[in-house]
Short mmCIF file of C-alpha atoms in Angstrom, two decimals:
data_model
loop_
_atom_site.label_atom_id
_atom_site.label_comp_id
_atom_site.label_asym_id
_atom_site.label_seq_id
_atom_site.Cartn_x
_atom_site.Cartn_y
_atom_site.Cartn_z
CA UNK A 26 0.00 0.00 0.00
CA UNK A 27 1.27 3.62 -0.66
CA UNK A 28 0.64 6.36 1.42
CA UNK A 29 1.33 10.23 0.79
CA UNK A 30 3.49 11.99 3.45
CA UNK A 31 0.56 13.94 4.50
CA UNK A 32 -0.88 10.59 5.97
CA UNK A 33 2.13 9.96 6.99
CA UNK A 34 3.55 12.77 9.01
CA UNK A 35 3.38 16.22 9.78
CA UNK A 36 4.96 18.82 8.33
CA UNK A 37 6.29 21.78 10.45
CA UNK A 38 8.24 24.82 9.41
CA UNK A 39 11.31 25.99 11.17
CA UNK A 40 12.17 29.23 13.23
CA UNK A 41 15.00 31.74 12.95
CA UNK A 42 17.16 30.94 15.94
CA UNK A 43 18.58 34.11 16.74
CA UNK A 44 16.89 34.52 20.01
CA UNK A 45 17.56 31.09 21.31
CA UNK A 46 20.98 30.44 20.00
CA UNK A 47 23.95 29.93 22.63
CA UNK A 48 27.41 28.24 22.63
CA UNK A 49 26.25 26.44 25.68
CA UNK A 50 23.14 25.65 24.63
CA UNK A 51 22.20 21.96 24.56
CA UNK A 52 20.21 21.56 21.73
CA UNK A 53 21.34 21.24 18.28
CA UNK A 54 20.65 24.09 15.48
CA UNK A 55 19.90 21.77 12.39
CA UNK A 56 20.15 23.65 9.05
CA UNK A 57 20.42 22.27 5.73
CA UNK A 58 24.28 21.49 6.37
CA UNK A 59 24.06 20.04 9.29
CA UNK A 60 24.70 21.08 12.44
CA UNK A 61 24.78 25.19 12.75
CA UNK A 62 25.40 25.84 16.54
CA UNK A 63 23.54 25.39 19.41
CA UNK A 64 20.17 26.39 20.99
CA UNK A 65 18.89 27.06 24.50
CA UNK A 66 15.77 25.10 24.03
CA UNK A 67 14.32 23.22 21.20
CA UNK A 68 11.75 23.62 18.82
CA UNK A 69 11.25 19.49 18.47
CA UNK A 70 11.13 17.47 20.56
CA UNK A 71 12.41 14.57 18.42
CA UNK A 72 12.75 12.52 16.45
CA UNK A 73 12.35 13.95 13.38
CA UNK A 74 13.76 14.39 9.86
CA UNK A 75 15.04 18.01 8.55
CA UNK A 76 14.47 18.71 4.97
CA UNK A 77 15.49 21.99 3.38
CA UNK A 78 12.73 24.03 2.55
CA UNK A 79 15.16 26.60 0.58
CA UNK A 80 18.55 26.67 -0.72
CA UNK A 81 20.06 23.03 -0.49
CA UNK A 82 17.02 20.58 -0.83
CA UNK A 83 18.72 17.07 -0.83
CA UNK A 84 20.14 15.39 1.58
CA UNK A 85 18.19 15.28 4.65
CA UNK A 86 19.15 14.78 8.10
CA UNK A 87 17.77 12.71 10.64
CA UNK A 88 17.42 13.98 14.80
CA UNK A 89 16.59 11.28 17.59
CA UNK A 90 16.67 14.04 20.13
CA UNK A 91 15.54 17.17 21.01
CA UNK A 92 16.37 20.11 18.62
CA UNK A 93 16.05 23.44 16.65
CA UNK A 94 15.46 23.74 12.95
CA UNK A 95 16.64 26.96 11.56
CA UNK A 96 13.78 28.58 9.38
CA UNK A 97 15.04 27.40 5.98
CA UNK A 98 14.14 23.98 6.84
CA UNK A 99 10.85 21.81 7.25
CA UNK A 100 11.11 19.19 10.58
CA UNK A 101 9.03 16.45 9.65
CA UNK A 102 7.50 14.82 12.27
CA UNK A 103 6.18 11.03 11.91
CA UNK A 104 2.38 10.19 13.24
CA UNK A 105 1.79 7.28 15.31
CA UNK A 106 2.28 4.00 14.32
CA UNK A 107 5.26 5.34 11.77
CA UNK A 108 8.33 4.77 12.33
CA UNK A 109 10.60 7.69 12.15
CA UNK A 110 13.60 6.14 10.95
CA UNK A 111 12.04 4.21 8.26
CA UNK A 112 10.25 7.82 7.22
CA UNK A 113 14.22 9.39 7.30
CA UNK A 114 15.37 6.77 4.52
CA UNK A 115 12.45 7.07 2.38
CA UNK A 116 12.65 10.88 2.47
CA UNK A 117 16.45 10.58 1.92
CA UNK A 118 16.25 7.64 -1.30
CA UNK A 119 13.56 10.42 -2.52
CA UNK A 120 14.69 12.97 -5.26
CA UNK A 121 13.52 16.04 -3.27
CA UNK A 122 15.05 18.14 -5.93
CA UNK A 123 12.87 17.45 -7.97
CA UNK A 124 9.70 19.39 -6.40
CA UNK A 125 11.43 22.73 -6.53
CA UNK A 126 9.38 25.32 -8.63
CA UNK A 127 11.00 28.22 -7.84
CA UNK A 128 12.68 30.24 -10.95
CA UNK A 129 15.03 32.25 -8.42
CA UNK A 130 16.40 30.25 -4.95
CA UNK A 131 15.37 26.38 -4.86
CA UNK A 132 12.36 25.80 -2.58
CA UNK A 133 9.67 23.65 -2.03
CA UNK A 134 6.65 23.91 -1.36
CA UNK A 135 4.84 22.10 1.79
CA UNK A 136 1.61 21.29 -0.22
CA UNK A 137 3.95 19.14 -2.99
CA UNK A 138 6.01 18.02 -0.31
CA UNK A 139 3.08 16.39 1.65
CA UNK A 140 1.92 14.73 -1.74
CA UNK A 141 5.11 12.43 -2.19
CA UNK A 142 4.43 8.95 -1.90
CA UNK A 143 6.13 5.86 -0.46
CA UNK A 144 4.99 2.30 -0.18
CA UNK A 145 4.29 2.04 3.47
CA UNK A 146 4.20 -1.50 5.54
CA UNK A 147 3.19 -2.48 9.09
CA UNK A 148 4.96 -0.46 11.28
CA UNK A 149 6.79 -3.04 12.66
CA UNK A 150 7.78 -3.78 9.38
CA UNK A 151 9.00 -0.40 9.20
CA UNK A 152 10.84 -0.67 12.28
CA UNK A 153 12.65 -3.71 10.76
CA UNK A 154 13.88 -2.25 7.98
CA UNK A 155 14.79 1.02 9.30
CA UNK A 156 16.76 -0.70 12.23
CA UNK A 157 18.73 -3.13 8.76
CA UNK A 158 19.37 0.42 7.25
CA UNK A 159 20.63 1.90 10.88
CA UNK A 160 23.38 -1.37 11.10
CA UNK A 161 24.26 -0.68 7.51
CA UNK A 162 24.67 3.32 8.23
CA UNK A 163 26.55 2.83 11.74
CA UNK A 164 29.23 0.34 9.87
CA UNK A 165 29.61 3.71 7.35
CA UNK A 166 30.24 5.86 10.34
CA UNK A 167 32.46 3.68 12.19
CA UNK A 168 34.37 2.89 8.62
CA UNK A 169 34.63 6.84 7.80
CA UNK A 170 36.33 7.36 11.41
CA UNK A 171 38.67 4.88 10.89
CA UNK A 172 39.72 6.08 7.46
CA UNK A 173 39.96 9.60 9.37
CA UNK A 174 42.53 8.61 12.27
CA UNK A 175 44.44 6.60 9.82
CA UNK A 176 45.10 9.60 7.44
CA UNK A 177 45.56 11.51 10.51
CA UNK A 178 48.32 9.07 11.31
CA UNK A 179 49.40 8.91 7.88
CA UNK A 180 50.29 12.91 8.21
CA UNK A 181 51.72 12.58 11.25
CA UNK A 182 54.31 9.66 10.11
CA UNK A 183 55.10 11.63 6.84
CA UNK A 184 56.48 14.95 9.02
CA UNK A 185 58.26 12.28 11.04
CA UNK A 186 59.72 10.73 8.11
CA UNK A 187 60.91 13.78 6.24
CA UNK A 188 62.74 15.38 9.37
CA UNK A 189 64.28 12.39 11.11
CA UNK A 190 64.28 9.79 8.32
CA UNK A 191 64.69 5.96 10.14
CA UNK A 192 68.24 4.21 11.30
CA UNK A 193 69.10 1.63 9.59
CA UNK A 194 67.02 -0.72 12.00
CA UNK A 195 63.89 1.06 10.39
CA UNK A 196 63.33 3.14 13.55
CA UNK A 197 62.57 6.74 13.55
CA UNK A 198 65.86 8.65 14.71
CA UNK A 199 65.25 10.33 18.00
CA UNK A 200 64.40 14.15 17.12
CA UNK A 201 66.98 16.94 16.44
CA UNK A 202 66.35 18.48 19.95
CA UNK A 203 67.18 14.58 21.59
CA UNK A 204 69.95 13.53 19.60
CA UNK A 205 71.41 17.01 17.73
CA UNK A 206 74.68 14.76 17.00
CA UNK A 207 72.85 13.00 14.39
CA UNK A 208 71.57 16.39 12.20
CA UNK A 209 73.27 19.08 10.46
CA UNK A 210 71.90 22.54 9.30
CA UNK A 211 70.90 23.19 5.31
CA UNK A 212 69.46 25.91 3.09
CA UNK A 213 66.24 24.01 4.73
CA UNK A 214 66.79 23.61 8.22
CA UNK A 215 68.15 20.49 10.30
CA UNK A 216 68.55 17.66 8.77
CA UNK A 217 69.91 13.92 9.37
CA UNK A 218 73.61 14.40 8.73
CA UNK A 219 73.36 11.70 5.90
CA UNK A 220 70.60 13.44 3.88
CA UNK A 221 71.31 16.34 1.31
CA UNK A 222 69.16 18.98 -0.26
CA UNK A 223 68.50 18.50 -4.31
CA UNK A 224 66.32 20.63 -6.89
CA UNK A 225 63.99 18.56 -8.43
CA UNK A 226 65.41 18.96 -11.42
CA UNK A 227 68.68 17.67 -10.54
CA UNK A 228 67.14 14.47 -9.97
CA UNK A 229 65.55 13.52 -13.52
CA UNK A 230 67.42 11.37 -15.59
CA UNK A 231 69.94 11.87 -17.77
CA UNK A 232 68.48 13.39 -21.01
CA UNK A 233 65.45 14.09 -19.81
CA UNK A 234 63.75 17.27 -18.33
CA UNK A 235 60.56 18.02 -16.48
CA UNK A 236 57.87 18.84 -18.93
CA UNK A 237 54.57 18.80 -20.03
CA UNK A 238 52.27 17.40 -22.44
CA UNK A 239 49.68 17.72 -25.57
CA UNK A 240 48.76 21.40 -25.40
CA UNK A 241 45.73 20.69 -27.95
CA UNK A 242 44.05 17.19 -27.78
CA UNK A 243 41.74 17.16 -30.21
CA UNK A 244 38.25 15.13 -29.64
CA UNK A 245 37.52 12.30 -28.15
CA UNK A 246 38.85 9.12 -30.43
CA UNK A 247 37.67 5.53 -28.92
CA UNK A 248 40.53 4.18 -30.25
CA UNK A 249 43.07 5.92 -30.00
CA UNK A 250 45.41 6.65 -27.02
CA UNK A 251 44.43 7.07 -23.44
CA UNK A 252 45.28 10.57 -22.51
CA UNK A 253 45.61 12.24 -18.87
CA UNK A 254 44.67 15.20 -17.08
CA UNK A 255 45.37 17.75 -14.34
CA UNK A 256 41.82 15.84 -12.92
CA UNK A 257 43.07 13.03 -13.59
CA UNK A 258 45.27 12.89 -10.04
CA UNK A 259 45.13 12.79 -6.99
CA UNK A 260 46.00 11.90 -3.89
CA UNK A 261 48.90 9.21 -4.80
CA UNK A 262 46.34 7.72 -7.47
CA UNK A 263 45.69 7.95 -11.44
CA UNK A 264 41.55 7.74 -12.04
CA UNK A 265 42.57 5.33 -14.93
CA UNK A 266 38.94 4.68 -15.01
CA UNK A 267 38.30 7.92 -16.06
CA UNK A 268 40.61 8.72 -18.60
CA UNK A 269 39.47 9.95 -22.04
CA UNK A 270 41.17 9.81 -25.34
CA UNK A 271 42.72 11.07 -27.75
CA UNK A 272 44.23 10.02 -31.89
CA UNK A 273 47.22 8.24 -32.40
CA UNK A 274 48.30 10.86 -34.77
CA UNK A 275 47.89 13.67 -32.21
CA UNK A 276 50.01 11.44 -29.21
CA UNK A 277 52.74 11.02 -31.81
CA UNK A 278 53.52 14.05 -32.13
CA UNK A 279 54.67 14.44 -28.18
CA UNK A 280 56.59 11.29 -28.10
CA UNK A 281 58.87 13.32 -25.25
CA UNK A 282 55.77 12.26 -22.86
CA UNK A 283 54.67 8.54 -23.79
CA UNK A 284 54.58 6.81 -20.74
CA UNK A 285 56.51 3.79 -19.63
CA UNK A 286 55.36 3.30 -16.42
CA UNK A 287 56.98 3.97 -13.05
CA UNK A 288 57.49 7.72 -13.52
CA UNK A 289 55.54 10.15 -11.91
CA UNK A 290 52.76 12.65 -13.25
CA UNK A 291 51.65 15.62 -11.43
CA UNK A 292 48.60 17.87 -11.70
CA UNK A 293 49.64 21.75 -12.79
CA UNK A 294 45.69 22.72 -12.98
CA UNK A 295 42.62 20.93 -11.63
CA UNK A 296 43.93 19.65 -8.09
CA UNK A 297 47.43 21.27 -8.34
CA UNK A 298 50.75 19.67 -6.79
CA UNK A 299 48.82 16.26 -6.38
CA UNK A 300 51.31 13.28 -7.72
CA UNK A 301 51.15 9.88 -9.01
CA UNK A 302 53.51 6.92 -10.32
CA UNK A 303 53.10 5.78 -13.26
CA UNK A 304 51.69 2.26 -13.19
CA UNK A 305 52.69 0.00 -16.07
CA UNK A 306 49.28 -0.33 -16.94
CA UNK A 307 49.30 3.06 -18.73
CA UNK A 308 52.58 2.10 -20.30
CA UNK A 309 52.45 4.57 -24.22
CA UNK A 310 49.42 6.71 -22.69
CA UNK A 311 50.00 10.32 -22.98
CA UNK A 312 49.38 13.92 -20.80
CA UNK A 313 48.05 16.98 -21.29
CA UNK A 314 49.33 20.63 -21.20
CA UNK A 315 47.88 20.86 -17.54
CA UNK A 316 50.32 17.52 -16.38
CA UNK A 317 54.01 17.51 -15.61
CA UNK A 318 55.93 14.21 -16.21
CA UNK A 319 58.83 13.95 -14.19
CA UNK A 320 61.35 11.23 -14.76
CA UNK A 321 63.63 10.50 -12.11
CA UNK A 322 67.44 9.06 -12.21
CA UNK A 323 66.93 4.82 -11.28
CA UNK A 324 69.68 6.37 -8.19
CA UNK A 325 66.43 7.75 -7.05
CA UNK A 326 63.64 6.19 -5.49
CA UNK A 327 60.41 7.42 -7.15
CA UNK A 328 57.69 6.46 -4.33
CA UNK A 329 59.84 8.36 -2.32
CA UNK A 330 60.06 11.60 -3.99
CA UNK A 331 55.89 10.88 -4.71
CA UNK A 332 55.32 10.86 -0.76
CA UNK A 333 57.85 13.63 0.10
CA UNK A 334 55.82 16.06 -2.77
CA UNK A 335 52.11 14.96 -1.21
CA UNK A 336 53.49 15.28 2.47
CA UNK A 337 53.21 18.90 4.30
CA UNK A 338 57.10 19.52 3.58
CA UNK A 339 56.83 19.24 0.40
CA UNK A 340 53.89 20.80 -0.53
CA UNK A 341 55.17 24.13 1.94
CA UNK A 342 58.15 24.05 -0.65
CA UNK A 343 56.07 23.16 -3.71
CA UNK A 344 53.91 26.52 -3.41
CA UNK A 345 56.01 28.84 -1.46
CA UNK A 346 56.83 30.95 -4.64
CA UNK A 347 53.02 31.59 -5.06
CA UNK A 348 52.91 34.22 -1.90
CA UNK A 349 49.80 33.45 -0.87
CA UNK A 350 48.18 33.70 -4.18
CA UNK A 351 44.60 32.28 -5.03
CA UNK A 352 45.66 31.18 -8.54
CA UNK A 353 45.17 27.99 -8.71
CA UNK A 354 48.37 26.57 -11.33
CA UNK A 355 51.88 25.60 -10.84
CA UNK A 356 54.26 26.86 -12.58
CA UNK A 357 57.02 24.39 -14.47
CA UNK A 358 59.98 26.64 -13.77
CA UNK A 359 59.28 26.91 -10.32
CA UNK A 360 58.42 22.89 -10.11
CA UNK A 361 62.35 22.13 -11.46
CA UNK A 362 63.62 24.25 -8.74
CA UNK A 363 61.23 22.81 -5.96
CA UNK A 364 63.91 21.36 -2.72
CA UNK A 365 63.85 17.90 -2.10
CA UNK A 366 65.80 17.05 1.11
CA UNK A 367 67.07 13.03 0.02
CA UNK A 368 68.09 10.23 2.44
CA UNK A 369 70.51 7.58 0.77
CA UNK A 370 68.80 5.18 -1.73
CA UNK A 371 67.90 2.56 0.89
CA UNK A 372 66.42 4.48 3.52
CA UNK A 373 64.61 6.34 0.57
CA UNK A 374 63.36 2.64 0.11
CA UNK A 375 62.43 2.25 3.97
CA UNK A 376 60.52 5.44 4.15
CA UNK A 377 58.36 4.73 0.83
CA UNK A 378 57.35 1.52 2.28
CA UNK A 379 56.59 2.38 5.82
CA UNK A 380 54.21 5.49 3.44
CA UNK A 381 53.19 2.57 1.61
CA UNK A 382 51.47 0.48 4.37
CA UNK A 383 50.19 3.21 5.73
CA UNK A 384 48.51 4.35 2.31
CA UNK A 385 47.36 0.34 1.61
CA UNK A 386 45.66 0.82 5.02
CA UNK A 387 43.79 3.99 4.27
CA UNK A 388 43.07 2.69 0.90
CA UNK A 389 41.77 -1.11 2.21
CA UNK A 390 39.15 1.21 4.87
CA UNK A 391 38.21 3.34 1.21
CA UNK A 392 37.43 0.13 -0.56
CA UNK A 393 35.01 -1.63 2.15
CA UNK A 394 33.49 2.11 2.51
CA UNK A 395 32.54 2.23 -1.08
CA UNK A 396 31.31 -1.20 -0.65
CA UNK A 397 28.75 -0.49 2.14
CA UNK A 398 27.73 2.36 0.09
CA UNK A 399 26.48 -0.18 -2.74
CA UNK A 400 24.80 -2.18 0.13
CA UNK A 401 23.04 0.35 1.67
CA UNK A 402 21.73 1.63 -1.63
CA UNK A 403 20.96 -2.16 -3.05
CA UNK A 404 18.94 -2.53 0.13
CA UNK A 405 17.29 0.55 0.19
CA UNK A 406 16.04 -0.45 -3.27
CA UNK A 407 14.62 -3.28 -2.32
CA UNK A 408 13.34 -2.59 0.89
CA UNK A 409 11.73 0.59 0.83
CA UNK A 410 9.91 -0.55 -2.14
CA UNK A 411 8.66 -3.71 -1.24
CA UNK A 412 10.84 -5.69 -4.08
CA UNK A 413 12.40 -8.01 -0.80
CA UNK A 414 9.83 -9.08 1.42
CA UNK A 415 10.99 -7.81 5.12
CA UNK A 416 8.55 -9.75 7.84
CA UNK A 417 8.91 -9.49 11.44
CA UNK A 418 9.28 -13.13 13.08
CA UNK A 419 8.45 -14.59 15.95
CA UNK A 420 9.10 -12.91 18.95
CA UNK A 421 10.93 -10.23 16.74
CA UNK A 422 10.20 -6.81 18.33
CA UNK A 423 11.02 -5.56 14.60
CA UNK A 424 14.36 -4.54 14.72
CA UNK A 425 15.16 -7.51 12.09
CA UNK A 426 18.40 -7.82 13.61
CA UNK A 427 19.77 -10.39 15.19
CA UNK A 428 21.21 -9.93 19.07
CA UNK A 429 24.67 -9.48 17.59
CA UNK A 430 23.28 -6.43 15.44
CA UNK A 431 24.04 -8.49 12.30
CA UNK A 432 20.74 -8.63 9.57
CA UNK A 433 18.53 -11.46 9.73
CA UNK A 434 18.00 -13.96 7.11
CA UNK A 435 16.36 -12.86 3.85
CA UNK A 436 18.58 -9.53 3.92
CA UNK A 437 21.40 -11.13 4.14
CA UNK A 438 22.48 -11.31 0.54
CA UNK A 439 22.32 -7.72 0.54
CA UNK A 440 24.77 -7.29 3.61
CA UNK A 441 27.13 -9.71 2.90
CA UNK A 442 30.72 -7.53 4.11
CA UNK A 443 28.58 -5.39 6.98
CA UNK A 444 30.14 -6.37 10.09
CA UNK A 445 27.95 -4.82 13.48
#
């Protein structure tokens, strides 16, 4: 059976919270965004779903508890026998987008809101799938924080890394200000007395420079040669996926930057300074104008230089010439003369793999987030439509979980990798 929201909840508009609002307030301000500050008292009592009424209209947000909603936003309140949850994932699989009428700022109106229509169960049918969407969601949260600390580790290791380097047990030295016996002072500070200070430049190999690539692509050829871009990387990573392409012809005529695989690309325009090896993969693909191919000497370890240009060091040295500037480019001649501060060849080899692990962990967390992405949206498909059966069972106060918080059978082919 399908029911309209208007049988299925009410819809309240929200207040201006200037009155009310405090930075020791306990209640939450809920805008559109999220969380806007904090209120002296609420307006709702909770729970209830905030949908933006103007401005941003997707992505709602759901409230157990007491709270404001700032007067942009609708709180929409489930009516008894509805479970509020279940009402929060229909409203959020919805395309609320889609109602706005307005020529000027996006809106919607409350009477087309209140006409939207979801197939709506038993409520403790409800309550069963909202609580199989709720495990799926808290594995997301719990998977995002985890992916958070780790690059917050990540950063923390790199600064260690490239300012004390690791003896050659693999240890971190002890810091300049424990052991100053083991630094020396360069054109960049203190350094381990084994290290020295290199342009970039200095480091490609021998008859080759740092360049760039095809300043004028031509269109799109499906088969011709795979071709990057300045969008193309980031963060360590080639979106090979994404590539387009571009003639034969065209790529022949800047053989200087065929790939070969195991050199490194970085982005001049579209997320400038990020960096990438080459992987083998892309072996005779080509780059654009907005890409810088950099070539390094086989004396020099190329993961290495990658993490030392992504890590805090080296971007401060990477931009410095800029002055504060908004423009968003890097500049080639400034790129050759960019400092590197270089270990010997095998501790250049111990640093890139302790980055490595690090960046295989961070990566491994990415991977089973996108994956419980394509869960929760496969089940919310079938679920909130009524394509998968959900009943309640036998002594099942509708939570369709089982006591470990792990989904009960006839959703589980849907949750296979969600761990509670």
């Amino acid at each position: 059976m399908r029911k309209s929201l208007r049988e299925l909840a009410h819809v309240e508009y929200g207040a201006s919270p200037s009155l009310v609002r405090d930075e020791d307030g306990r209640y939450p301000i809920y805008g559109t965004g999220g969380v806007q500050g904090f209120a002296l008292r609420s307006l709702f009592d909770g729970p209830i779903t905030v949908v933006g009424r103007k401005g941003t209209l997707g992505n709602p947000l759901f409230s157990a508890k007491p709270c404001w909603v700032i007067d942009t936003a609708y709180g929409v309140v489930a009516k008894a026998e509805v479970d509020a949850k279940w009402l929060f994932f229909n409203l959020a699989r919805f395309d609320l987008a889609s109602l706005n009428e307005a020529t000027g700022v996006p809106s919607i109106n409350r009477n087309y809101l209140y006409r939207v229509e979801f197939w709506s169960p038993h409520y403790r049918v409800q309550r069963r799938i909202a609580d199989i969407l709720t495990t799926v969601d808290n594995q997301i949260e719990k998977t995002e924080a985890l992916i958070a600390k780790y690059q917050s580790i990540k950063q923390g290791l790199m600064h260690d890394l490239f300012t004390r380097g690791v003896d050659e047990h693999g240890r971190l030295r002890p810091t300049h200000d424990e052991a100053p016996q083991l630094y020396k002072e360069s054109e960049v500070g203190f350094i381990p007395a084994s290290w020295s200070v290199a342009a970039l430049e200095s480091l490609v190999a021998a008859g080759s420079s740092i360049t760039y690539g095809v300043v004028q692509p031509g269109a799109e050829d499906d088969q011709g040669v795979r071709f990057l871009r300045g969008g193309d990387v980031y963060d360590g990573e080639i979106a090979i996926s994404e590539l387009r392409t571009i003639s034969k012809a065209i790529s022949a005529t800047y053989r200087r930057t065929l790939l070969r695989g195991g050199e490194l690309v970085m982005s001049l325009v579209g997320y400038p300074g990020e960096v990438a090896v080459v992987p083998v993969e892309l072996r005779d693909a080509n780059i654009a104008r907005q890409v810088a191919l950099i070539r390094l000497d086989e004396e020099v370890v190329t993961p290495f230089v990658m993490e030392y240009l992504l890590s805090s060091i080296g971007k401060t040295r990477l931009f410095e010439k800029q002055n504060g500037s908004a423009q968003q480019v890097i500049n080639l001649a400034d790129l050759k003369f960019v400092q590197v501060t270089l270990p010997l060849r095998d501790e250049q080899t111990a640093i890139a793999n302790h980055l490595r692990a690090a960046r295989d962990r961070v990566s491994s967390e990415k991977s089973h987030l996108a994956k419980l992405r394509r869960i929760k949206l496969g089940l919310m498909q079938d679920l909130l439509t009524g394509k998968v059966p959900v009943k309640p069972e036998h002594n099942d106060p509708g939570n369709g979980v089982t006591s470990n918080g792990s989904p009960k059978a006839g959703v589980k082919a849907r949750t296979e990798g969600v761990h509670a």
